[in-house]
Coordinates of C-alpha atoms and ligand atoms in Angstrom, one line a residue:
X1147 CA 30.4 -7.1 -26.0
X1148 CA 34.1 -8.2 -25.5
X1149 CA 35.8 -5.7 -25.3
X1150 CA 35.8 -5.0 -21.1
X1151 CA 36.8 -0.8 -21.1
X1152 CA 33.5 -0.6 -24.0
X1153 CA 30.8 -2.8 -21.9
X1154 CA 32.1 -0.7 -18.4
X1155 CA 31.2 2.7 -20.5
X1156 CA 28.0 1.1 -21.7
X1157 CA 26.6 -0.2 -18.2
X1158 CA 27.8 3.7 -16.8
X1159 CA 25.8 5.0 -19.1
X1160 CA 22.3 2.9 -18.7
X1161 CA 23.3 3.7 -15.1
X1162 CA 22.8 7.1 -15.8
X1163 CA 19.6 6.6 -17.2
X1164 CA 19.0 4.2 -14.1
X1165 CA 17.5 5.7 -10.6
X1166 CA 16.7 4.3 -7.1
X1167 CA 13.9 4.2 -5.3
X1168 CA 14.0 4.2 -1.4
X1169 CA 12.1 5.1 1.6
X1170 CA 13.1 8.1 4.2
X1171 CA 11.4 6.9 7.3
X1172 CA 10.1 3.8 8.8
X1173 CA 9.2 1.9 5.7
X1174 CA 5.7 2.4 4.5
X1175 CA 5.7 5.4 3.3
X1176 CA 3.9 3.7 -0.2
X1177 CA 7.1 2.9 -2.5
X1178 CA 5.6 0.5 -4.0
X1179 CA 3.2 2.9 -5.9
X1180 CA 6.0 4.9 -6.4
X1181 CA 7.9 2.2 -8.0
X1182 CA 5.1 1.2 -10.0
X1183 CA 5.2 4.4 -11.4
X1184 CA 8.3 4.8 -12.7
X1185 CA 8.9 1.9 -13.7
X1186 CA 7.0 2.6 -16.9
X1187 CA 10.2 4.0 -18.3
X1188 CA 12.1 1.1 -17.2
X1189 CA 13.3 -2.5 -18.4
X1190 CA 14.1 -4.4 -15.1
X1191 CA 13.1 -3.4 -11.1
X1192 CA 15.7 -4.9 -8.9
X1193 CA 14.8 -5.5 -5.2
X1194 CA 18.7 -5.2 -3.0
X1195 CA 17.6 -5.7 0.6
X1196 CA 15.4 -7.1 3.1
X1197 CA 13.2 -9.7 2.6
X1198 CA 9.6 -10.3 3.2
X1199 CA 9.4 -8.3 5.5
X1200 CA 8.2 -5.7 3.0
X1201 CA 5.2 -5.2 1.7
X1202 CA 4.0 -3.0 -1.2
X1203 CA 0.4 -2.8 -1.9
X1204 CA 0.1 -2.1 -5.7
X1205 CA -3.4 -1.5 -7.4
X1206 CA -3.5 -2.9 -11.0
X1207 CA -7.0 -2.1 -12.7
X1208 CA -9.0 -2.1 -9.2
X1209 CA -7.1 -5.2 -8.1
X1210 CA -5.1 -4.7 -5.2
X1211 CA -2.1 -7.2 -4.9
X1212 CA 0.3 -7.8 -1.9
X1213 CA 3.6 -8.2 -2.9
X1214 CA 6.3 -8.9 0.0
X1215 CA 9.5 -10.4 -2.0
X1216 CA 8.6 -9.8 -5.6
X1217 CA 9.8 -6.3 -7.2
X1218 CA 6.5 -4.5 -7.8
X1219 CA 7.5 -3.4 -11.9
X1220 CA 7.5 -7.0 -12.9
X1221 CA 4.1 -6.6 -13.1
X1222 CA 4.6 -5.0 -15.9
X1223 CA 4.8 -7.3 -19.0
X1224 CA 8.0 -7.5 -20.8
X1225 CA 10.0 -6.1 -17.2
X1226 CA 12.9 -7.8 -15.5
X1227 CA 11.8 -8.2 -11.9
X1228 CA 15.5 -9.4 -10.1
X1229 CA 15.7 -10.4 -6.5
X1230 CA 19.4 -9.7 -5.6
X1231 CA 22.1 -11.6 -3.7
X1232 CA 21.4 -8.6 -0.7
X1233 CA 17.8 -9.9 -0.2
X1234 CA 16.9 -13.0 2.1
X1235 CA 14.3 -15.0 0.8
X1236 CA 11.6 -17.6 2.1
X1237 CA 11.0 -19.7 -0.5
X1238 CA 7.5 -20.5 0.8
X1239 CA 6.6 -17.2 0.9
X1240 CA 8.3 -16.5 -2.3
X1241 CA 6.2 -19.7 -4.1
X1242 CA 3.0 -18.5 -2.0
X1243 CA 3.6 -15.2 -4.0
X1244 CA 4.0 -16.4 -7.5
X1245 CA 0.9 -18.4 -7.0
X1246 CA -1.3 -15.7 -6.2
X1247 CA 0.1 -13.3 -8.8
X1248 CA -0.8 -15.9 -11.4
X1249 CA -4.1 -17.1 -10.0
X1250 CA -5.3 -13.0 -10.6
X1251 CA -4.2 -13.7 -14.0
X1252 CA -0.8 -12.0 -13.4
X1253 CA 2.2 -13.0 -15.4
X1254 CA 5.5 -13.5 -13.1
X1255 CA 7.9 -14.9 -15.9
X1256 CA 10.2 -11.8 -15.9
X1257 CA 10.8 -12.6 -12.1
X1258 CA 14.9 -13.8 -11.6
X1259 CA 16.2 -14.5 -8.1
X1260 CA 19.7 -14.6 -7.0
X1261 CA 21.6 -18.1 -6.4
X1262 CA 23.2 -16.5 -4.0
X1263 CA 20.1 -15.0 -2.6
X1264 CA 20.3 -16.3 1.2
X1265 CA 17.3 -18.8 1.8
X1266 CA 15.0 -18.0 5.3
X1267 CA 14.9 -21.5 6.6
X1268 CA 12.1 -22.5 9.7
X1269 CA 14.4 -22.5 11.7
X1270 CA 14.7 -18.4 10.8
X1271 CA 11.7 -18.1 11.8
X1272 CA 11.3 -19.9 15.3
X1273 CA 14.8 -18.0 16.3
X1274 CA 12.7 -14.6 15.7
X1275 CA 10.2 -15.8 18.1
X1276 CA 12.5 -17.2 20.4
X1277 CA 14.5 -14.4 20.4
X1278 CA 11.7 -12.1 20.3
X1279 CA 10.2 -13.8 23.5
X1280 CA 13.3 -13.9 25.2
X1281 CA 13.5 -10.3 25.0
X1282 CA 10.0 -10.0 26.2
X1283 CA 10.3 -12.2 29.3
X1284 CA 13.6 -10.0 30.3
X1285 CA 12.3 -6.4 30.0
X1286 CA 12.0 -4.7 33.5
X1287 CA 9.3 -2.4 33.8
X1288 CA 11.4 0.4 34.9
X1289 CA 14.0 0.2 31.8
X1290 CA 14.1 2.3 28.8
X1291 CA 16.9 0.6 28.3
X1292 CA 17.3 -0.2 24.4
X1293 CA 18.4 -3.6 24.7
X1294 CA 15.8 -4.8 27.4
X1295 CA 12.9 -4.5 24.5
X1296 CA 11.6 -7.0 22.2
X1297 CA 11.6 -4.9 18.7
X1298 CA 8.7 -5.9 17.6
X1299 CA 10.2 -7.4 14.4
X1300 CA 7.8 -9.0 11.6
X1301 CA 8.7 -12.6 12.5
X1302 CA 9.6 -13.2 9.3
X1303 CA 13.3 -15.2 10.1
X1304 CA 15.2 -11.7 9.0
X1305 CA 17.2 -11.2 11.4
X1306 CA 18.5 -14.8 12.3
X1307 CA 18.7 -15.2 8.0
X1308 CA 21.1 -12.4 7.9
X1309 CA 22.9 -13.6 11.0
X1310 CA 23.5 -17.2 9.2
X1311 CA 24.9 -15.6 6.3
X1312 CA 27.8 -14.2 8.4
X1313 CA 27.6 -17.5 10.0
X1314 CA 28.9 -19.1 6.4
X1315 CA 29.3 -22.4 6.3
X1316 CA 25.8 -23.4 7.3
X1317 CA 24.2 -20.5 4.9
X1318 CA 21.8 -22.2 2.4
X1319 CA 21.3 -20.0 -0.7
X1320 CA 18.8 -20.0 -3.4
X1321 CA 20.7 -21.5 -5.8
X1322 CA 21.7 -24.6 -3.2
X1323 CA 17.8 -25.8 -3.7
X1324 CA 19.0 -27.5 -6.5
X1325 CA 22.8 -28.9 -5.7
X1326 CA 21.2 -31.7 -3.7
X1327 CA 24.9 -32.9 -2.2
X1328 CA 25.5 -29.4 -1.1
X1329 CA 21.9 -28.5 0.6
X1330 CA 22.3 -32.0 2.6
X1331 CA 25.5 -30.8 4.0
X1332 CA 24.4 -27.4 4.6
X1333 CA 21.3 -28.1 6.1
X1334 CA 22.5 -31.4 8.4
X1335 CA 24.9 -29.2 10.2
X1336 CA 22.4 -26.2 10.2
X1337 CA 20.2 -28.9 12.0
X1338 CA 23.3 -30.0 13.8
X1339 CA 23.7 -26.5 15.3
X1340 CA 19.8 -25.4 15.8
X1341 CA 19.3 -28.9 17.8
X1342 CA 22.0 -27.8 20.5
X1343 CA 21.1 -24.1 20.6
X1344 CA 17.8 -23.7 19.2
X1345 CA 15.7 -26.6 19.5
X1346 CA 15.2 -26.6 23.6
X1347 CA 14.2 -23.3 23.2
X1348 CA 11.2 -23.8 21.0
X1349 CA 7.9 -24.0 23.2
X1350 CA 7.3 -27.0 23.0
X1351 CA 10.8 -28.2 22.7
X1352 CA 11.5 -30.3 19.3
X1353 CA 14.2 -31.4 16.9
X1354 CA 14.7 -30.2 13.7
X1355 CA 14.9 -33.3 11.1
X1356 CA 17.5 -32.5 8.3
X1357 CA 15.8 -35.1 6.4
X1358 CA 12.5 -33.6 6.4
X1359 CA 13.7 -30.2 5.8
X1360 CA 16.1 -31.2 2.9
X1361 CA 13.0 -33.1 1.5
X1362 CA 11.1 -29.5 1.2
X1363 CA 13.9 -27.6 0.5
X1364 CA 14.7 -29.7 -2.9
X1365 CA 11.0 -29.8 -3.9
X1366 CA 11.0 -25.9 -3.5
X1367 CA 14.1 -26.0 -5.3
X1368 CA 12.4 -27.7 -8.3
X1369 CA 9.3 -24.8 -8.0
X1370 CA 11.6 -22.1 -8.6
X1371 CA 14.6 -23.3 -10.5
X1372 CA 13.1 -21.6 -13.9
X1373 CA 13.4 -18.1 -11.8
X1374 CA 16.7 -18.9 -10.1
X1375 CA 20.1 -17.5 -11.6
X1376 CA 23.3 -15.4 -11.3
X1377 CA 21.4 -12.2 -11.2
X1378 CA 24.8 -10.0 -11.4
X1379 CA 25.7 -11.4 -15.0
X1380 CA 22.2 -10.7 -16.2
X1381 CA 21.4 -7.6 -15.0
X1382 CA 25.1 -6.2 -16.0
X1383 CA 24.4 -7.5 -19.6
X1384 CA 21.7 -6.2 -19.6
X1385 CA 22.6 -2.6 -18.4
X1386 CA 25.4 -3.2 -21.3
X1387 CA 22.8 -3.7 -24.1
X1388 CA 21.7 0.0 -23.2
X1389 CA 18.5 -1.3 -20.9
X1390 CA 18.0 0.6 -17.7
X1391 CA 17.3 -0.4 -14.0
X1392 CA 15.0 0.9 -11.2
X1393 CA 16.5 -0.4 -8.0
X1394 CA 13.9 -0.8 -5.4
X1395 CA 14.5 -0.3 -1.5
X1396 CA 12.7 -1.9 1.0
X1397 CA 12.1 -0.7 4.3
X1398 CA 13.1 2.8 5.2
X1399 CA 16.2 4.6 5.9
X1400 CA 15.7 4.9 10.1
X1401 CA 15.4 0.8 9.9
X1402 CA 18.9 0.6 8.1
X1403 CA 20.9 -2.1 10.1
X1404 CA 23.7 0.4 10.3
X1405 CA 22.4 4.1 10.4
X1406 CA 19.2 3.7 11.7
X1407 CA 18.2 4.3 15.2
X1408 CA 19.9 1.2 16.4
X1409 CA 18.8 -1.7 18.2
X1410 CA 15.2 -1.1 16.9
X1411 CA 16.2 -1.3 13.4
X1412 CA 15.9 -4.3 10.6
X1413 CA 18.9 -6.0 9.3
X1414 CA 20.1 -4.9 6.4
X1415 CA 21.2 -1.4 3.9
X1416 CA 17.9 0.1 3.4
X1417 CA 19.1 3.1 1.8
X1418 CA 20.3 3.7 -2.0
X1419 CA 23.9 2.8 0.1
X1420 CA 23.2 -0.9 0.0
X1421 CA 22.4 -1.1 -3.9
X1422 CA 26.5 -2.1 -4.9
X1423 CA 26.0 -4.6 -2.2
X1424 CA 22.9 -6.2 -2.8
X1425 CA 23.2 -6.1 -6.5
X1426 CA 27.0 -6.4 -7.3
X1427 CA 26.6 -3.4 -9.7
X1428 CA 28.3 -0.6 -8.7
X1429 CA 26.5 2.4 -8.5
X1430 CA 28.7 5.4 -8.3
X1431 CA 27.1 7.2 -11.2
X1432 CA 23.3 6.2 -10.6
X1433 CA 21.4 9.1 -12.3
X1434 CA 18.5 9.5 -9.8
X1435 CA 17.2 8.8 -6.4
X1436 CA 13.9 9.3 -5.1
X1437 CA 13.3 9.2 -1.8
X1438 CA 9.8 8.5 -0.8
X1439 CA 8.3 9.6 2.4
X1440 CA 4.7 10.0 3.8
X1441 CA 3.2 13.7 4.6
X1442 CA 3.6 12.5 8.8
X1443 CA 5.1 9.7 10.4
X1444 CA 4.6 6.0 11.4
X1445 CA 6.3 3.6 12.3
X1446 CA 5.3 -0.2 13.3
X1447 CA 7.0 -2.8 15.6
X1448 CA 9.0 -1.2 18.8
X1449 CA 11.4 1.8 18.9
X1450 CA 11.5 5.6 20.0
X1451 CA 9.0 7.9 17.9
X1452 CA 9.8 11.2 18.6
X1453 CA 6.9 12.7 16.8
X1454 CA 4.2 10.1 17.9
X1455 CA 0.7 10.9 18.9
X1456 CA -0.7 8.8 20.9
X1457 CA -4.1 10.5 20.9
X1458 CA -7.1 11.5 19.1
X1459 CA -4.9 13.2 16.6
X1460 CA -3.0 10.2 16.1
X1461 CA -6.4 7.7 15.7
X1462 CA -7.3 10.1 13.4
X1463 CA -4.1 10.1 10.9
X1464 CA -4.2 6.0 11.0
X1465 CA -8.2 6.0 10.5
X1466 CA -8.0 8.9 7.7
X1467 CA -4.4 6.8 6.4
X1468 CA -5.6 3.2 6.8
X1469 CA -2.4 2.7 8.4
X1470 CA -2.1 -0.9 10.0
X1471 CA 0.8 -3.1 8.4
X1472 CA 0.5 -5.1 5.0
X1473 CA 2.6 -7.7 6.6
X1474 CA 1.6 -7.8 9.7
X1475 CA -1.4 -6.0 9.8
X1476 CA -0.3 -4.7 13.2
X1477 CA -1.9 -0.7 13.7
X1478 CA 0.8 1.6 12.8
X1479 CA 1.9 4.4 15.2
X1480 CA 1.1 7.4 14.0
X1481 CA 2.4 11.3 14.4
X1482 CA 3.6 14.3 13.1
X1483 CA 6.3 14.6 10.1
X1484 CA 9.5 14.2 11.7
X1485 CA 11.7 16.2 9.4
X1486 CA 14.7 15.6 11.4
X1487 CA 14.8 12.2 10.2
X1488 CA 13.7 12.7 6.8
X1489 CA 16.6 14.7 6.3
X1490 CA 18.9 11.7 7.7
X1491 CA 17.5 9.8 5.7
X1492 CA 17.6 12.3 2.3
X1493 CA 21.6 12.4 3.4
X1494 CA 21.9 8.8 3.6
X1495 CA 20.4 7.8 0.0
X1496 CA 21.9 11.3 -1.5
X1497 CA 18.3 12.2 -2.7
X1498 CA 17.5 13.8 -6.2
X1499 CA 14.1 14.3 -5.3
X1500 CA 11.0 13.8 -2.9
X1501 CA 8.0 12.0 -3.5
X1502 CA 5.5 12.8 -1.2
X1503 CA 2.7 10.6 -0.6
X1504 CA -0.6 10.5 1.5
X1505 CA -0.7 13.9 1.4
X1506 CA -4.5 13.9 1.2
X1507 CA -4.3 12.2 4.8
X1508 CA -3.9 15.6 6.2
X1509 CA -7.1 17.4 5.3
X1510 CA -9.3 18.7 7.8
X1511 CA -6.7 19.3 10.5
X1512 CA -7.0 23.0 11.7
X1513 CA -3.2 23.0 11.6
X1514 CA 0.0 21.1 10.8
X1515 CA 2.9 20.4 13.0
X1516 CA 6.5 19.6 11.6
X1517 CA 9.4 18.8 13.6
X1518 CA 12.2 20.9 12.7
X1519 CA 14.6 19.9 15.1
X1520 CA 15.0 17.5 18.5
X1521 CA 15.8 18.9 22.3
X1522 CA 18.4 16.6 23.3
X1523 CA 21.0 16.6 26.1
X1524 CA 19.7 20.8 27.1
X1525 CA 20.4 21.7 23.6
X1526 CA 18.8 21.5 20.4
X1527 CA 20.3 19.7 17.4
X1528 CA 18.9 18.8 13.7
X1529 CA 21.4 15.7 13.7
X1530 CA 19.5 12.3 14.0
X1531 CA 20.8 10.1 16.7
X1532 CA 22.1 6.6 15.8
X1533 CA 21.2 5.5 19.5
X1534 CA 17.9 4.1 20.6
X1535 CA 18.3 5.5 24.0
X1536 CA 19.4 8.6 22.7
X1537 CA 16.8 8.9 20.0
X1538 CA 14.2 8.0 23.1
X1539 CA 14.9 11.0 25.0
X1540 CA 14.2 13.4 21.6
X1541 CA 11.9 16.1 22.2
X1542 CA 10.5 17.8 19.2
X1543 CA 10.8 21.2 18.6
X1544 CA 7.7 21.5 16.3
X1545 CA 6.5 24.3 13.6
X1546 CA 3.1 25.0 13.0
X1547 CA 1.8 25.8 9.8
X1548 CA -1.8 26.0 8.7
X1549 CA -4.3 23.5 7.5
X1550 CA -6.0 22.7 4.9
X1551 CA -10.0 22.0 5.0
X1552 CA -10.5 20.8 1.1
X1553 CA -9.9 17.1 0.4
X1554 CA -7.2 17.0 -1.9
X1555 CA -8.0 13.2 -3.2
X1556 CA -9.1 14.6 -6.8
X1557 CA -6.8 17.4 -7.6
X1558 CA -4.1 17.0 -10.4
X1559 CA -1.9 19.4 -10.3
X1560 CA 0.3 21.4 -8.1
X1561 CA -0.9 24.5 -8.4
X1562 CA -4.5 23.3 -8.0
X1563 CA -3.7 22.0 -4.4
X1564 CA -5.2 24.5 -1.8
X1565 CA -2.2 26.8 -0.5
X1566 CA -1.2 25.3 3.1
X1567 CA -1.1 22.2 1.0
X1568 CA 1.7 23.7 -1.3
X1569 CA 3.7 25.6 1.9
X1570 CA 3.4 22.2 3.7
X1571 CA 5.5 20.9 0.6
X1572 CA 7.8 23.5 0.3
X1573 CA 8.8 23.5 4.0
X1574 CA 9.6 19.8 3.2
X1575 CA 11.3 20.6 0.6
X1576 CA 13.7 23.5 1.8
X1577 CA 14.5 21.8 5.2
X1578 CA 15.1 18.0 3.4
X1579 CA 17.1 19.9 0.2
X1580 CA 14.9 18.3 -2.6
X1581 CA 12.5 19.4 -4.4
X1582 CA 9.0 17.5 -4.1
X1583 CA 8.4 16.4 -7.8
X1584 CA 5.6 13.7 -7.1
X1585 CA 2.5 14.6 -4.5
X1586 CA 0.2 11.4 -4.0
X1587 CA -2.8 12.3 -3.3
X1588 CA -4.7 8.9 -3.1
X1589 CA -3.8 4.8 -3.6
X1590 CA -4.8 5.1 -7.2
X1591 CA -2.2 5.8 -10.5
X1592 CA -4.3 8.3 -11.3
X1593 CA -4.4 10.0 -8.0
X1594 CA -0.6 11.5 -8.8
X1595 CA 0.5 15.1 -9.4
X1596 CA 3.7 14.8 -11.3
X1597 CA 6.1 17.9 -10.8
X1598 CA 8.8 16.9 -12.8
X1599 CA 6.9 15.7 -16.1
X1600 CA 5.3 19.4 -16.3
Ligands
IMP1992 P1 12.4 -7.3 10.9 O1 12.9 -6.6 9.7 O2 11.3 -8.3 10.7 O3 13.6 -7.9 11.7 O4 11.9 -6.2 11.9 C1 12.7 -5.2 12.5 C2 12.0 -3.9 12.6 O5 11.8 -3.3 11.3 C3 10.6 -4.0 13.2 O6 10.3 -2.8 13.9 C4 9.7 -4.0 12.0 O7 8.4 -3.6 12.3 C5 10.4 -3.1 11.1 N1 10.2 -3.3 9.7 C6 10.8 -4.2 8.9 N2 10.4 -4.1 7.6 C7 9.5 -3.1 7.6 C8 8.7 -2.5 6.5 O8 8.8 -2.8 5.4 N3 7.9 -1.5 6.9 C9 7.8 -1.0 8.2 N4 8.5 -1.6 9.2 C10 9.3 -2.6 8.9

């Protein structure tokens, strides 16, 4: 298509037909079943942010599979799966991925990364220890104090990643892995600067060798080369040949590097906000967004939980939830639905609708507590605070609503699900302003009550 006016009115309309995908608390609230999902009526799933730091467990035919960088739909044959220019990536974990994938007979061929995907080098990764450690060694018992805490990040070279992207000029990017002359400049001042500042940190204290790491850099290079590409050109031509786009958010809104409850947040846009960004396509007329959140809260690494139960109540929503991190495997803190949040984070990604997952978590409590608003300062406000140490002196101001006794896992539809089942989706739904179109009621496909197909 040639003509530019023609091809802008042909991408705006796939982008109508185009929706988002994104999480409204602190990540795991199960978008990658969500994803999986509707992707069916999609032709590429395009991951914008974060890194492997993610993890969506998807069940295909009984097999559960881990996916961390890989957009969950491009398990779907005949699906674009694009890692945009917004996400970091670790090539190790990224091969590590595509090997497993086709080892349980999985095909990953519709998989294209970003060259200018920033790469996660080592080095990435010590700095998130170091700096993790560092942050450890300094805390003083007495101090709530935001920035005395380590925050408990996945130690997955994120943060330092994003921080050597700003940093420029020693930024490797995917699509360096194969400009030999440019990686060995890139990474031999990289190695330059890490030696000074990084390198006596380490425990023990070692060099970095530029050779060694240009060495594994350009044989990774070689790996993915067939995946690696200007992801931008492809997915707009594509949008332009009338195909549409699921774009997939990693994370959750209260980890978004910017309006999230800052320092304890991850580094990047995790909301439907950081799709222009991450993708280079601009989103202004993106037909749908779905924000996905869990029927209570949890949230993993450090940072103020306003709602958390640190109880029996609690052991019994990460027991009944199997909630410990696909990551990281760390147990989850567990608590009440925070709706205060989930409304922040509804605002943030401008929300169409609600998918609500894990629902079936909930039987068997006598009753259900929401958090309608926090006590903060002697007053009480629904506004989420962007402040760590304001968000850790939050008290909830809770509803109860009643309980359901019948497990839920089998029912499949919305009017079958036991009364308190349906309230405690309609409360969500008239404080967040969306209407709940998907209820999960188990890991399965099938275990899915679909609102908005009825
Ligand atoms: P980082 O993204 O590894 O730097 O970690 C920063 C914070 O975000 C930590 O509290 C992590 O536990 C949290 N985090 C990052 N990604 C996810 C996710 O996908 N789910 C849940 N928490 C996450």
């Amino acid at each position: 298509m040639n003509d530019p006016a023609q091809e802008r009115t042909a991408v705006r309309r796939s982008l109508e037909r185009s929706c988002a995908v994104a999480g409204l608390q602190w990540g795991d609230e199960g978008k990658g079943k969500i994803v999986d999902l509707l992707a069916e009526g999609h032709d590429a799933v395009v991951r914008y942010n974060g890194g492997a730091n993610a993890g969506h467990t998807v069940v295909v035919e009984g097999r559960r599979v881990a996916l961390h960088l890989v957009p969950c739909g491009v398990l779907r044959p005949g699906t674009l799966g694009v890692i945009g220019p917004g996400v970091v990536v670790d090539p190790e974990a990224l091969v590590a991925e595509i090997d497993a994938l086709q080892a349980a007979g999985l095909d990953p061929s519709g998989l294209r990364v970003s060259s200018a995907a920033p790469v996660v080098m080592p080095y990435h990764i010590d700095e998130d220890q170091v700096r993790e450690g560092l942050l450890a060694s300094r805390r003083a018992p007495d101090v709530l104090s935001a920035d005395a805490e380590p925050i408990g990040t996945t130690r997955r070279g994120i943060g330092p990643a994003y921080a050597e992207k700003a940093h420029r000029a020693s930024a490797v990017r995917m699509g360096d892995l194969t400009r030999p002359g440019l990686l060995r400049k890139k990474i031999e001042l990289a190695a330059d600067i890490k030696n000074r500042a990084l390198a006596p940190m380490l425990d023990p204290p070692r060099a970095y060798d530029a050779e060694a790491l240009i060495e594994r850099a350009l044989a990774l290079g070689e790996r993915l080369a067939p995946y690696v590409c200007e992801t931008r050109s492809l997915l707009r031509g594509a949008l332009a040949e009338g195909r549409t786009a699921l774009f997939e958010g990693a994370n959750g809104a209260l980890l978004d590097i910017d309006h999230g409850g800052h320092p304890f947040v991850t580094s990047s846009s995790t909301t439907a906000l950081g799709i222009g960004p991450g993708t280079g396509i601009p989103t202004r007329g993106l037909g749908r967004v779905v924000g996905v959140m869990k029927a209570y809260q949890t949230r993993v690494g450090a940072g103020p939980m306003p709602t958390e139960l640190a109880d029996a109540t609690g052991d019994r929503i990460r027991e009944r939830g199997q909630e410990f991190g696909t990551t990281t495997g760390r147990p989850r803190r567990c608590g009440w639905l925070d709706l205060v949040s989930a409304r922040h984070g509804a605002e943030l990604n401008d929300c169409d609708a609600i998918a609500l997952t894990m629902l079936d978590v909930l039987a068997g409590f006598d009753e259900l507590r929401v958090c309608v608003a926090y006590r903060l300062g002697g007053r009480e406000t629904t506004r989420f605070p962007l402040d760590a140490a304001d968000l850790s002196r939050a008290e909830p101001v809770y509803e109860t609503l009643p309980g359901f006794a019948e497990e839920i896992a089998g029912v499949g539809s919305f009017d079958d699900l036991p009364r308190a089942a349906r309230e405690y989706a309609e409360v969500i739904e008239r404080f967040v302003g969306a209407p709940v179109e998907i209820v999960s009621v188990g890991p399965d496909r099938a275990q899915t009550i679909r609102r908005d197909a009825t």
